[in-house]
CSV table of C-alpha atoms in Angstrom, one decimal:
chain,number,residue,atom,x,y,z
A,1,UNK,CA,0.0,0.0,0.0
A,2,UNK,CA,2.6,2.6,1.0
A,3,UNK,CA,4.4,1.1,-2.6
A,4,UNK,CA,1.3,3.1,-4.5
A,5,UNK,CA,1.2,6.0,-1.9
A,6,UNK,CA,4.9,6.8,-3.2
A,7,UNK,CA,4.2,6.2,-7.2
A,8,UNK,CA,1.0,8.7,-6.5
A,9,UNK,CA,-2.0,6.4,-6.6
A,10,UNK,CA,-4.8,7.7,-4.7
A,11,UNK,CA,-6.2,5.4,-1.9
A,12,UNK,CA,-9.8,5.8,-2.6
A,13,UNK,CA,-8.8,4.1,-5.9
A,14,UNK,CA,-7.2,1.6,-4.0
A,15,UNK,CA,-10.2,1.4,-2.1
A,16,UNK,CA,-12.8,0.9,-5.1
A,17,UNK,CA,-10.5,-1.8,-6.7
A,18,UNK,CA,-10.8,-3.8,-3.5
A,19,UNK,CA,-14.6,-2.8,-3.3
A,20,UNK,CA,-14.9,-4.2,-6.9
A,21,UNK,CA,-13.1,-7.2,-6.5
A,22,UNK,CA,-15.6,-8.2,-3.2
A,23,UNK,CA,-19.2,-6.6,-5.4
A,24,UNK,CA,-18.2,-9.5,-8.4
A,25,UNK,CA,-17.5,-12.3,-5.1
A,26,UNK,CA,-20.7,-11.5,-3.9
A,27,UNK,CA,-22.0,-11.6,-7.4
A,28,UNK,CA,-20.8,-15.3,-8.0
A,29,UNK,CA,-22.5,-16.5,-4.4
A,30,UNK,CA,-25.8,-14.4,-5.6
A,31,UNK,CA,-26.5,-16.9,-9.0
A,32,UNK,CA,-29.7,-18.9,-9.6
A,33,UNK,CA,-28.3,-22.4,-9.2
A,34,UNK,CA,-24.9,-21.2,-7.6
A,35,UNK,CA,-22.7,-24.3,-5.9
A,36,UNK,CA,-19.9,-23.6,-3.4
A,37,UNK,CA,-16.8,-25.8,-5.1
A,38,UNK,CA,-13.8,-27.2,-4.3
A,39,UNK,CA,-12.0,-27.8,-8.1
A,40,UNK,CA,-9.4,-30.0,-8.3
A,41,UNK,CA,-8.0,-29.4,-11.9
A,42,UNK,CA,-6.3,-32.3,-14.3
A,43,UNK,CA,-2.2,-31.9,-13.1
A,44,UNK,CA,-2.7,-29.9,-10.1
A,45,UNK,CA,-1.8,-31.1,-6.6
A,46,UNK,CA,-3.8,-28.3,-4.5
A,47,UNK,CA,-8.0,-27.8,-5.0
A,48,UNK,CA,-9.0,-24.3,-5.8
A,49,UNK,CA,-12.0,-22.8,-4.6
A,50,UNK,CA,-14.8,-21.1,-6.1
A,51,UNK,CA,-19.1,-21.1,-7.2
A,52,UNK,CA,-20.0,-23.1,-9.8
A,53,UNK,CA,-23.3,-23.5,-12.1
A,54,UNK,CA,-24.6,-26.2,-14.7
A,55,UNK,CA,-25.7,-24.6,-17.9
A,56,UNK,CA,-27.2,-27.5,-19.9
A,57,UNK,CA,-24.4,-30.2,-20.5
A,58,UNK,CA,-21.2,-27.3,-19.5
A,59,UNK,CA,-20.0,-26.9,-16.0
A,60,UNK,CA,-19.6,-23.4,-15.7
A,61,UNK,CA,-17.1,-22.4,-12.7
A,62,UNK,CA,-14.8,-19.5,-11.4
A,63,UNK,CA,-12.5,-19.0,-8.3
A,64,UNK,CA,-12.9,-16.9,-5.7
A,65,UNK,CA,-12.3,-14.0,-4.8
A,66,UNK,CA,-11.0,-12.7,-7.5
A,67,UNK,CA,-12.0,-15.0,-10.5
A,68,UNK,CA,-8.2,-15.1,-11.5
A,69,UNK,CA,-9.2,-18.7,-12.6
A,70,UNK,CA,-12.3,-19.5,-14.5
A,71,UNK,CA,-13.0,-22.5,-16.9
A,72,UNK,CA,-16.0,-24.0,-19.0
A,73,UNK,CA,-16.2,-27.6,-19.6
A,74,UNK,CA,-18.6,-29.3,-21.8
A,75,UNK,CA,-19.3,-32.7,-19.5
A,76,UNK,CA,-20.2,-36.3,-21.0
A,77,UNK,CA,-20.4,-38.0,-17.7
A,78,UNK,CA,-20.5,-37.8,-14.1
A,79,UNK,CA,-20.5,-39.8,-10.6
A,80,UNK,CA,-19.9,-38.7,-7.1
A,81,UNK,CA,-18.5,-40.5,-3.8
A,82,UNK,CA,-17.6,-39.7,-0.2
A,83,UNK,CA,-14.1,-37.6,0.5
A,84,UNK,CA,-11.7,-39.8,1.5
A,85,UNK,CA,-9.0,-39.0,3.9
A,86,UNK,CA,-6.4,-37.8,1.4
A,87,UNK,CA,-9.1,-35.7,-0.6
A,88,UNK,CA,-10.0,-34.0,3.2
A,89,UNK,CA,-6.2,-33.0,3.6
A,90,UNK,CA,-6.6,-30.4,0.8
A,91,UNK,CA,-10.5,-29.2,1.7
A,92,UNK,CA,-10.3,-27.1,4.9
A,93,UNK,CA,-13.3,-25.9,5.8
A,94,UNK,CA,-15.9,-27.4,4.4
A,95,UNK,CA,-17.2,-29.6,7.2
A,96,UNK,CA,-19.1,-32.8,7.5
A,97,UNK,CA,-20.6,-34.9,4.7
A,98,UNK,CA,-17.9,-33.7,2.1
A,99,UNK,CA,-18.6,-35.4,-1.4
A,100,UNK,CA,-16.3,-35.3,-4.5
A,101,UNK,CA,-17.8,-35.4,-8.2
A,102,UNK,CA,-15.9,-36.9,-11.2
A,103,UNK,CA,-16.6,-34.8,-13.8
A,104,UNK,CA,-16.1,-36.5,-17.4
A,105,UNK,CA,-15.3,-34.8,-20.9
A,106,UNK,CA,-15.3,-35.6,-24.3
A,107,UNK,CA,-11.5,-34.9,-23.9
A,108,UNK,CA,-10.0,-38.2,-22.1
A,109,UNK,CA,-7.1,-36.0,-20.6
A,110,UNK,CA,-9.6,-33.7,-18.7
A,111,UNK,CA,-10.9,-35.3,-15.9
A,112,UNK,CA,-12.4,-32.9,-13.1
A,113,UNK,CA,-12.8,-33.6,-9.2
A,114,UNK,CA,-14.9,-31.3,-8.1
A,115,UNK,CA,-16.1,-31.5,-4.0
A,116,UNK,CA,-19.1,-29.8,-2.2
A,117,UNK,CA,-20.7,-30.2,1.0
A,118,UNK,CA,-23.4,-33.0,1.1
A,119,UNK,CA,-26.5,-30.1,0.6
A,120,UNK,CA,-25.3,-29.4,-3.0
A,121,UNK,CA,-24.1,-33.2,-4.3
A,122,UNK,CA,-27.3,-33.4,-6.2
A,123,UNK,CA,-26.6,-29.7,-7.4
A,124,UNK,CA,-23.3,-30.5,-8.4
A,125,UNK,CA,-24.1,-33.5,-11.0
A,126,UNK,CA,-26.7,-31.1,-12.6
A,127,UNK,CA,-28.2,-33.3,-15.4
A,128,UNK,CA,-26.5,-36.4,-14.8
A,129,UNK,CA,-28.3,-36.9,-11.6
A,130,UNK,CA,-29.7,-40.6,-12.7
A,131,UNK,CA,-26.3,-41.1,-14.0
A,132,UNK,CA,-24.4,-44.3,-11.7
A,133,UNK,CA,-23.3,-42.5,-8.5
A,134,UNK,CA,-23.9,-43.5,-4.4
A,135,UNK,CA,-26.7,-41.9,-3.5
């Protein structure tokens, strides 16, 4: 802060940046048919959070705060089961009755693990909820 003080950036600008960035996090929680996520992306070792919505066949989802990670994914297939220990090691926070969705593509290489709290699991296989999956 006292780095943009000194190159003469005004703090109320500072200010309505940050005020921004919280307006569009509030946005993302605010959606018809908004699911708090945990993505765990193809190749990563650490699950990102965010809100995520089904739009037909795509899962639509976007990190929080910020949004500095965002991704559309047209899904062929989906199932769901309960965390196990090593998936609870990397969701802090998220409580009891943690579930974790496999999210299929056409793409073989893009495989997407994608965890919610037991309220949203039907949410969060959006229109393959007769697909195989425990219930």
């Amino acid at each position: 802060m006292t780095l943009l003080i000194f190159l003469g950036v005004p703090l109320w600008l500072c200010a309505l940046g940050i005020l921004a960035l919280v307006y569009r996090n509030r946005g993302l929680r605010k959606r018809h048919g908004d699911i708090p996520v945990r993505v765990l992306r193809p190749g990563k070792t650490r699950w990102t959070r965010g809100h995520a919505v089904w739009v037909s066949q795509v899962f639509a989802w976007r990190g929080s705060p910020a949004a500095w990670n965002e991704d559309l994914e047209l899904i062929v297939g989906a199932s769901f089961r309960d965390a196990t220990p090593e998936d609870l090691k990397g969701l802090h926070g998220m409580g009891d009755g943690v579930v974790v969705a496999t999210l299929n593509t056409d793409d073989d290489d893009i495989i997407l693990q994608v965890a919610t709290t037991a309220e949203h699991r039907l949410a969060l296989l959006g229109p393959f909820t007769t697909s195989t999956g425990r219930n």
